[in-house]
Coordinates of C-alpha atoms in Angstrom, one line a residue:
X95 CA -34.8 -8.3 -25.5
X96 CA -33.4 -6.2 -28.2
X97 CA -29.7 -6.9 -29.2
X98 CA -27.7 -4.6 -31.2
X99 CA -26.9 -6.2 -34.6
X100 CA -23.3 -6.8 -35.5
X101 CA -21.5 -4.7 -38.2
X102 CA -21.1 -5.6 -41.9
X103 CA -19.5 -4.3 -45.1
X104 CA -22.6 -4.0 -47.3
X105 CA -24.0 -0.7 -46.7
X106 CA -27.0 1.3 -47.6
X107 CA -26.3 5.0 -47.4
X108 CA -29.1 7.7 -46.7
X109 CA -28.9 11.4 -47.5
X110 CA -31.8 13.6 -46.6
X111 CA -31.8 17.2 -47.5
X112 CA -33.3 19.0 -44.5
X113 CA -35.0 22.3 -45.6
X114 CA -32.7 22.9 -48.4
X115 CA -32.0 22.2 -52.0
X116 CA -30.2 19.2 -53.0
X117 CA -26.4 19.3 -53.1
X118 CA -24.9 16.5 -55.4
X119 CA -21.4 17.6 -54.1
X120 CA -22.2 16.9 -50.4
X121 CA -23.7 13.4 -51.3
X122 CA -20.5 12.6 -53.4
X123 CA -18.2 13.5 -50.4
X124 CA -20.3 11.3 -48.3
X125 CA -20.1 8.3 -50.6
X126 CA -16.1 9.0 -50.7
X127 CA -16.2 8.8 -46.9
X128 CA -18.1 5.4 -46.9
X129 CA -15.7 4.1 -49.5
X130 CA -12.7 5.3 -47.4
X131 CA -14.2 3.3 -44.3
X132 CA -14.1 0.2 -46.5
X133 CA -17.9 -0.3 -46.9
X134 CA -19.4 -1.4 -50.0
X135 CA -22.2 0.8 -51.0
X136 CA -25.2 -1.2 -52.4
X137 CA -27.8 1.4 -52.4
X138 CA -28.0 5.2 -52.1
X139 CA -31.3 6.6 -50.8
X140 CA -32.1 10.2 -50.9
X141 CA -35.0 12.5 -49.9
X142 CA -36.1 15.8 -48.5
X143 CA -37.6 16.8 -45.3
X144 CA -38.7 20.2 -43.6
X145 CA -37.4 18.9 -40.3
X146 CA -36.0 15.7 -38.8
X147 CA -38.4 13.3 -37.4
X148 CA -38.0 12.9 -33.6
X149 CA -38.2 9.1 -33.5
X150 CA -36.2 8.0 -36.7
X151 CA -34.8 11.2 -38.1
X152 CA -36.3 10.0 -41.4
X153 CA -40.1 9.6 -41.8
X154 CA -41.8 6.2 -41.4
X155 CA -42.4 6.0 -45.0
X156 CA -38.8 6.4 -45.8
X157 CA -37.8 4.0 -43.0
X158 CA -39.9 1.5 -44.8
X159 CA -38.1 2.2 -48.0
X160 CA -34.9 1.7 -46.3
X161 CA -36.1 -1.5 -44.7
X162 CA -37.1 -2.8 -48.2
X163 CA -33.5 -2.0 -49.6
X164 CA -31.8 -3.7 -46.7
X165 CA -33.7 -6.9 -47.2
X166 CA -33.5 -7.0 -51.0
X167 CA -29.6 -6.1 -51.0
X168 CA -29.1 -8.1 -48.0
X169 CA -27.4 -5.3 -46.4
X170 CA -25.8 -5.3 -43.1
X171 CA -25.3 -1.7 -42.3
X172 CA -27.1 1.5 -42.8
X173 CA -25.2 4.9 -42.7
X174 CA -26.8 8.2 -42.4
X175 CA -25.2 11.3 -43.7
X176 CA -26.4 13.1 -40.6
X177 CA -25.8 13.2 -36.8
X178 CA -28.3 11.0 -35.3
X179 CA -29.4 11.1 -31.5
X180 CA -28.9 8.0 -29.5
X181 CA -32.6 7.5 -29.4
X182 CA -32.8 7.7 -33.0
X183 CA -30.1 5.4 -33.7
X184 CA -31.6 2.7 -31.4
X185 CA -35.1 3.2 -32.9
X186 CA -33.7 2.8 -36.5
X187 CA -31.7 -0.3 -35.6
X188 CA -34.8 -2.0 -34.0
X189 CA -36.8 -1.1 -37.2
X190 CA -34.2 -2.0 -39.6
X191 CA -32.7 -5.1 -37.7
X192 CA -29.2 -3.9 -38.9
X193 CA -26.4 -1.8 -37.6
X194 CA -27.1 1.9 -38.0
X195 CA -24.2 4.3 -38.2
X196 CA -24.3 8.3 -38.4
X197 CA -21.9 10.6 -40.0
X198 CA -19.9 11.1 -36.7
X199 CA -19.6 7.4 -36.2
X200 CA -18.4 6.9 -39.6
X201 CA -15.6 9.4 -39.4
X202 CA -14.6 8.1 -36.1
X203 CA -14.3 4.7 -37.6
X204 CA -12.1 6.0 -40.5
X205 CA -9.8 7.7 -38.0
X206 CA -9.6 4.4 -36.0
X207 CA -8.4 2.7 -39.1
X208 CA -5.9 5.2 -40.1
X209 CA -4.2 5.8 -36.6
X210 CA -0.7 4.4 -36.5
X211 CA 1.2 6.2 -33.8
X212 CA 0.6 5.7 -30.1
X213 CA -0.6 9.4 -29.7
X214 CA -3.0 8.9 -32.7
X215 CA -4.5 5.7 -31.3
X216 CA -5.1 7.3 -27.9
X217 CA -6.8 10.3 -29.4
X218 CA -9.1 8.3 -31.5
X219 CA -10.1 6.0 -28.5
X220 CA -10.8 9.1 -26.5
X221 CA -13.1 10.6 -29.1
X222 CA -14.8 7.2 -29.7
X223 CA -15.5 6.8 -25.9
X224 CA -16.9 10.4 -25.6
X225 CA -19.2 9.6 -28.5
X226 CA -20.2 6.2 -27.1
X227 CA -20.9 7.7 -23.6
X228 CA -24.0 9.5 -25.0
X229 CA -25.3 6.2 -26.5
X230 CA -25.3 3.9 -23.6
X231 CA -28.7 5.1 -22.5
X232 CA -31.2 2.5 -23.7
X233 CA -28.9 1.1 -26.3
X234 CA -29.2 -2.3 -24.9
X235 CA -32.4 -3.1 -22.9
X236 CA -30.9 -6.0 -21.3
X237 CA -28.4 -3.9 -19.7
X238 CA -31.0 -2.1 -17.6
X239 CA -31.8 -5.0 -15.5
X240 CA -30.4 -5.3 -12.0
X241 CA -29.2 -8.8 -11.0
X242 CA -31.6 -10.5 -8.7
X243 CA -32.5 -13.9 -7.4
X244 CA -31.1 -15.7 -4.4
X245 CA -27.3 -15.3 -4.2
X246 CA -27.3 -12.9 -7.3
X247 CA -28.3 -9.7 -5.6
X248 CA -25.5 -7.1 -6.2
X249 CA -25.2 -3.7 -4.6
X250 CA -27.9 -2.3 -6.6
X251 CA -25.8 -0.9 -9.5
X252 CA -27.4 -1.7 -13.0
X253 CA -25.1 -3.2 -15.7
X254 CA -25.7 0.1 -17.6
X255 CA -24.4 2.2 -14.8
X256 CA -21.3 -0.2 -14.3
X257 CA -20.5 0.3 -17.9
X258 CA -20.9 4.1 -17.7
X259 CA -18.5 4.1 -14.8
X260 CA -15.9 2.0 -16.3
X261 CA -16.2 4.1 -19.5
X262 CA -15.6 7.3 -17.6
X263 CA -12.5 5.6 -15.8
X264 CA -11.0 4.8 -19.0
X265 CA -11.6 8.2 -20.4
X266 CA -9.8 9.6 -17.4
X267 CA -7.0 7.2 -18.2
X268 CA -6.6 8.3 -21.7
X269 CA -6.7 12.0 -20.7
X270 CA -3.7 11.3 -18.3
X271 CA -1.9 9.5 -21.0
X272 CA -2.4 12.2 -23.6
X273 CA -1.4 15.0 -21.1
X274 CA 2.1 13.2 -20.9
X275 CA 2.4 13.0 -24.6
X276 CA 1.3 16.7 -24.9
X277 CA 4.1 17.7 -22.3
X278 CA 6.5 15.8 -24.5
X279 CA 5.4 17.8 -27.5
X280 CA 5.7 20.8 -25.7
X281 CA 9.4 20.0 -24.8
X282 CA 10.0 19.4 -28.6
X283 CA 8.5 22.9 -29.2
X284 CA 10.6 24.7 -26.7
X285 CA 13.7 22.8 -28.2
X286 CA 12.9 24.1 -31.7
X287 CA 12.3 27.6 -30.2
X288 CA 15.8 27.4 -28.5
X289 CA 17.3 26.3 -31.8
X290 CA 15.6 29.3 -33.6
X291 CA 13.7 27.0 -35.9
X292 CA 10.4 28.3 -37.0
X293 CA 7.5 25.8 -37.4
X294 CA 5.4 25.9 -40.7
X295 CA 2.1 23.9 -40.5
X296 CA 0.3 22.4 -43.5
X297 CA -3.5 22.8 -43.0
X298 CA -6.4 22.2 -45.5
X299 CA -9.5 20.4 -46.5
X300 CA -8.8 16.5 -46.6
X301 CA -7.5 15.2 -50.0
X302 CA -6.2 18.6 -51.0
X303 CA -2.7 17.4 -51.4
X304 CA -1.1 18.2 -48.1
X305 CA 0.8 14.9 -47.6
X306 CA 1.9 14.9 -51.3
X307 CA 3.4 18.3 -50.9
X308 CA 4.9 17.3 -47.6
X309 CA 6.6 14.3 -49.3
X310 CA 7.7 16.4 -52.3
X311 CA 9.4 19.0 -50.0
X312 CA 10.9 16.7 -47.4
X313 CA 11.5 13.6 -49.3
X314 CA 9.6 11.8 -46.6
X315 CA 7.3 8.7 -47.1
X316 CA 4.1 9.7 -45.6
X317 CA 1.3 7.4 -46.9
X318 CA -0.6 9.2 -49.8
X319 CA -3.8 8.0 -51.4
X320 CA -6.5 9.6 -53.3
X321 CA -9.2 9.4 -50.5
X322 CA -10.4 11.3 -47.6
X323 CA -8.3 11.1 -44.4
X324 CA -5.5 9.0 -46.2
X325 CA -3.2 10.3 -43.4
X326 CA -4.1 11.0 -39.9
X327 CA -0.7 11.0 -37.7
X328 CA 1.1 14.3 -37.6
X329 CA 4.6 14.2 -39.1
X330 CA 7.4 16.7 -38.5
X331 CA 10.5 17.2 -40.8
X332 CA 13.2 19.8 -41.0
X333 CA 13.5 21.6 -44.4
X334 CA 16.0 24.0 -45.8
X335 CA 14.7 27.2 -47.5
X336 CA 16.6 30.0 -49.4
X337 CA 19.3 32.2 -47.9
X338 CA 20.4 29.5 -45.4
X339 CA 17.0 29.5 -43.7
X340 CA 15.7 26.4 -42.0
X341 CA 12.4 25.5 -40.7
X342 CA 10.3 22.6 -39.4
X343 CA 7.4 21.5 -41.6
X344 CA 4.4 19.9 -39.8
X345 CA 2.0 17.7 -41.5
X346 CA -1.5 17.6 -39.8
X347 CA -4.9 16.0 -40.2
X348 CA -7.1 17.2 -42.9
X349 CA -10.3 19.1 -42.1
X350 CA -13.7 18.3 -43.4
X351 CA -17.4 19.6 -43.4
X352 CA -18.9 19.0 -40.1
X353 CA -15.8 17.6 -38.5
X354 CA -17.1 16.1 -35.2
X355 CA -16.5 18.2 -32.1
X356 CA -15.3 15.1 -30.4
X357 CA -12.5 14.5 -32.7
X358 CA -11.5 18.3 -32.6
X359 CA -11.3 18.1 -28.7
X360 CA -9.3 14.9 -28.8
X361 CA -6.9 16.2 -31.4
X362 CA -6.3 19.6 -29.7
X363 CA -3.0 18.5 -28.5
X364 CA -1.9 17.6 -32.0
X365 CA -3.4 20.7 -33.4
X366 CA -1.2 22.7 -31.0
X367 CA 1.4 22.3 -33.7
X368 CA -1.0 24.6 -35.9
X369 CA -1.9 26.8 -33.1
X370 CA 1.8 27.8 -32.3
X371 CA 3.0 27.6 -36.0
X372 CA 5.0 30.7 -37.2
X373 CA 3.3 30.2 -40.7
X374 CA 0.4 28.2 -42.0
X375 CA 0.4 26.8 -45.5
X376 CA -3.4 26.6 -46.4
X377 CA -3.4 23.9 -49.2
X378 CA -6.3 24.2 -51.5
X379 CA -7.3 21.8 -54.4
X380 CA -7.3 24.4 -57.2
X381 CA -9.4 22.4 -59.7
X382 CA -12.0 21.6 -57.0
X383 CA -15.2 23.6 -57.9
X384 CA -16.0 23.5 -54.1
X385 CA -12.9 25.1 -53.1
X386 CA -14.5 28.3 -51.7
X387 CA -16.8 26.4 -49.4
X388 CA -13.7 24.1 -48.3
X389 CA -11.6 27.3 -47.4
X390 CA -14.5 28.5 -45.2
X391 CA -14.7 25.1 -43.6
X392 CA -11.0 25.1 -42.7
X393 CA -11.1 28.6 -41.5
X394 CA -14.0 27.6 -39.1
X395 CA -11.9 24.9 -37.6
X396 CA -8.9 27.1 -37.3
X397 CA -11.2 29.4 -35.5
X398 CA -12.4 26.6 -33.2
X399 CA -8.8 25.6 -32.3
X400 CA -7.8 29.2 -31.7
X401 CA -5.2 29.4 -34.7
X402 CA -7.0 31.8 -37.0
X403 CA -4.6 34.6 -35.9
X404 CA -1.7 32.6 -37.4
X405 CA 0.1 34.2 -40.7
X406 CA -1.4 32.2 -43.9
X407 CA 0.0 31.5 -47.2
X408 CA -2.5 30.2 -49.5
X409 CA -1.2 27.2 -51.7
X410 CA -3.2 26.5 -54.7
X411 CA -2.2 22.9 -55.4
X412 CA -2.9 20.6 -58.4
X413 CA -2.5 23.3 -61.1
X414 CA -1.3 20.4 -63.5
X415 CA -5.0 19.4 -63.6
X416 CA -6.4 22.9 -64.5
X417 CA -5.4 22.6 -68.2
X418 CA -7.6 19.7 -68.4
X419 CA -10.6 22.0 -67.8
X420 CA -11.7 23.4 -71.1
X421 CA -13.0 26.8 -69.4
X422 CA -9.4 27.5 -68.0
X423 CA -6.1 28.1 -69.6
X424 CA -3.0 26.4 -68.3
X425 CA -1.7 28.2 -65.3
X426 CA 2.1 28.3 -64.8
X427 CA 3.6 28.2 -61.2
X428 CA 3.9 31.6 -59.7
X429 CA 3.5 33.8 -56.6
X430 CA 0.7 36.3 -56.1
X431 CA 1.6 39.3 -54.1
X432 CA -0.3 42.0 -52.4
X433 CA 0.3 45.8 -52.9
X434 CA 3.1 45.9 -50.4
X435 CA 4.8 43.0 -52.3
X436 CA 4.3 40.3 -49.7
X437 CA 3.5 36.7 -50.9
X438 CA -0.2 35.9 -50.4
X439 CA -0.6 32.9 -52.8
X440 CA 1.5 30.3 -54.5
X441 CA 0.3 28.3 -57.5
X442 CA 2.1 24.8 -57.8
X443 CA 1.5 21.0 -58.4
X444 CA 2.9 18.9 -55.5
X445 CA 2.5 15.9 -57.7
X446 CA 4.8 17.1 -60.6
X447 CA 7.0 19.4 -58.4
X448 CA 6.1 22.4 -60.3
X449 CA 6.4 25.7 -58.3
X450 CA 8.3 24.3 -55.3
X451 CA 11.0 26.9 -55.9
X452 CA 8.4 29.6 -55.7
X453 CA 7.0 28.1 -52.5
X454 CA 10.4 28.1 -50.8
X455 CA 11.0 31.7 -51.8
X456 CA 7.6 32.7 -50.5
X457 CA 8.1 30.9 -47.2
X458 CA 11.5 32.4 -46.9
X459 CA 10.2 36.0 -47.3
X460 CA 7.3 35.5 -44.8
X461 CA 9.6 33.9 -42.1
X462 CA 12.1 36.7 -42.5
X463 CA 9.4 39.3 -41.8
X464 CA 9.5 38.0 -38.1
X465 CA 13.3 38.0 -37.9
X466 CA 16.2 40.3 -37.2
X467 CA 19.3 40.6 -39.4
X468 CA 22.4 42.5 -38.0
X469 CA 26.1 42.9 -38.5
X470 CA 28.1 42.0 -35.2
X471 CA 31.8 42.4 -34.3
X472 CA 33.0 40.1 -31.7
X473 CA 36.4 40.1 -29.9
X474 CA 38.2 37.0 -29.2
X475 CA 36.9 37.1 -25.5
X476 CA 33.4 36.7 -26.7
X477 CA 34.0 32.9 -27.8
X478 CA 31.1 31.8 -25.9
X479 CA 28.7 34.0 -27.7
X480 CA 30.4 33.2 -31.0
X481 CA 29.9 29.6 -30.4
X482 CA 26.2 30.0 -29.4
X483 CA 25.4 32.1 -32.6
X484 CA 26.9 29.1 -34.7
X485 CA 25.0 26.6 -32.4
X486 CA 21.5 28.4 -33.2
X487 CA 22.4 28.5 -37.1
X488 CA 22.0 32.2 -37.3
X489 CA 25.3 33.0 -39.0
X490 CA 24.8 34.0 -42.6
X491 CA 28.5 35.3 -43.3
X492 CA 31.6 35.3 -41.2
X493 CA 35.1 36.6 -41.8
X494 CA 38.1 37.7 -39.3
X495 CA 39.9 41.1 -39.4
X496 CA 43.6 41.6 -38.8
X497 CA 42.8 42.0 -34.8
X498 CA 41.3 38.6 -34.6
X499 CA 37.7 40.1 -34.3
X500 CA 34.8 38.2 -35.9
X501 CA 32.8 40.1 -38.3
X502 CA 29.5 38.3 -38.6
X503 CA 26.2 38.9 -40.3
X504 CA 23.4 37.0 -38.5
X505 CA 19.7 36.6 -38.7
X506 CA 17.5 35.2 -36.2
X507 CA 13.8 35.2 -35.1
X508 CA 12.8 38.4 -32.9
X509 CA 12.3 36.0 -29.8
X510 CA 15.7 34.6 -30.2
X511 CA 17.3 38.0 -30.4
X512 CA 15.5 39.2 -27.2
X513 CA 16.7 36.0 -25.4
X514 CA 20.4 36.5 -26.5
X515 CA 20.1 40.2 -25.7
X516 CA 18.9 39.3 -22.1
X517 CA 22.0 37.0 -21.6
X518 CA 24.7 38.5 -23.8
X519 CA 23.6 42.2 -24.4
X520 CA 23.9 41.7 -28.1
X521 CA 23.3 45.5 -28.9
X522 CA 26.8 46.3 -27.8
X523 CA 28.3 44.2 -30.4
X524 CA 26.4 45.8 -33.3
X525 CA 29.0 47.1 -36.0
X526 CA 28.7 50.3 -37.9
X527 CA 27.7 48.2 -41.0
X528 CA 24.4 47.0 -39.4
X529 CA 21.5 47.2 -41.4
X530 CA 19.7 49.1 -38.6
X531 CA 18.1 51.7 -40.8
X532 CA 16.4 48.9 -42.7
X533 CA 15.1 47.3 -39.5
X534 CA 13.7 50.6 -38.4
X535 CA 11.8 51.1 -41.4
X536 CA 10.5 47.5 -41.1
X537 CA 9.2 48.0 -37.6
X538 CA 11.4 44.9 -36.5
X539 CA 14.2 46.7 -34.6
X540 CA 14.6 45.3 -31.0

């Protein structure tokens, strides 16, 4: 009978280049993932193959090499930088007599360690169970036997079938709990829309500096470390921008190459903040030589979660490290604009705080593009509308004339204007000093 080995911390890691040239950066990132999981790397085994082996993924000769390293280093765990099929994982564990983990299982383990909120724990457990459900088949041979003997005969259900049924029941429970959490998040989003608060979501490759930037802007205390997936649970904070503009900033989980689909599916409700954001801040590690590849990976995930149509502002972070590279001159914080003068990139350092003023200015300009600014004149009889405009935080300037009328300059998102127009017929209160000509030129007139 084959019993699955227990886990351990001493790990042999395996990276095979399948029908391609070796990429040292991919291997380095894999080693960072293993370290982030808390394992001690005792040996790194590399190799090349034209195609994966159906039985072991690696060839039999490579498996013998791995077995020798496991025995010599007294390793307790072998981690592959690849996605293994359930049968490959079982065959490898039987041949190596130790626990075998693939890239997906490794990332799921890291997420399980980092989840702190109730929602995060539910999402990670759901992803783990979905992954495990494909690995029940022939993972434990003793689970295939039906109970037999006098007084022991059951209804004919194998232990394996029982485990699969219990697992499916637990998945249904988790989905039900997550749907409740998702409804609560949706209520929060509706509340922010009623308050005319736009949402800005941080996205980017893991370890690009999103959480550091989030902490610097909001003065929050989100956990930050120089490692992959240092933070997992989403955090939202209100921030103040230029010209009395406010917004909600959301810090989300970082993306990575070959992010497991089970995780993307499980975190879909969390990533809903990204899907419905008014603006995405795409944070990039400016001194990372692989930044172009990372941008492509992030955009691929945004496409998968149906958020690729959201407006993006590129944030080149860590410019304080660029002057340490001999081939580049020191870059000062600045905003890159397109031919229409619209901000497209901001260069800054979240660690030192350089460029935060430029970032706030760029965010203000982009969020104002989807807003309406008008001059209104309200009579004393419109006190309810006057109070509502202040409640929504739309008032930029206000004074009272000799008739007791309120002369107001307001700015709000287009969707808020349309809602108020429906209930209060705002157009009839637009004064002659309104900047309607400017609105007509920008195409934002209601």
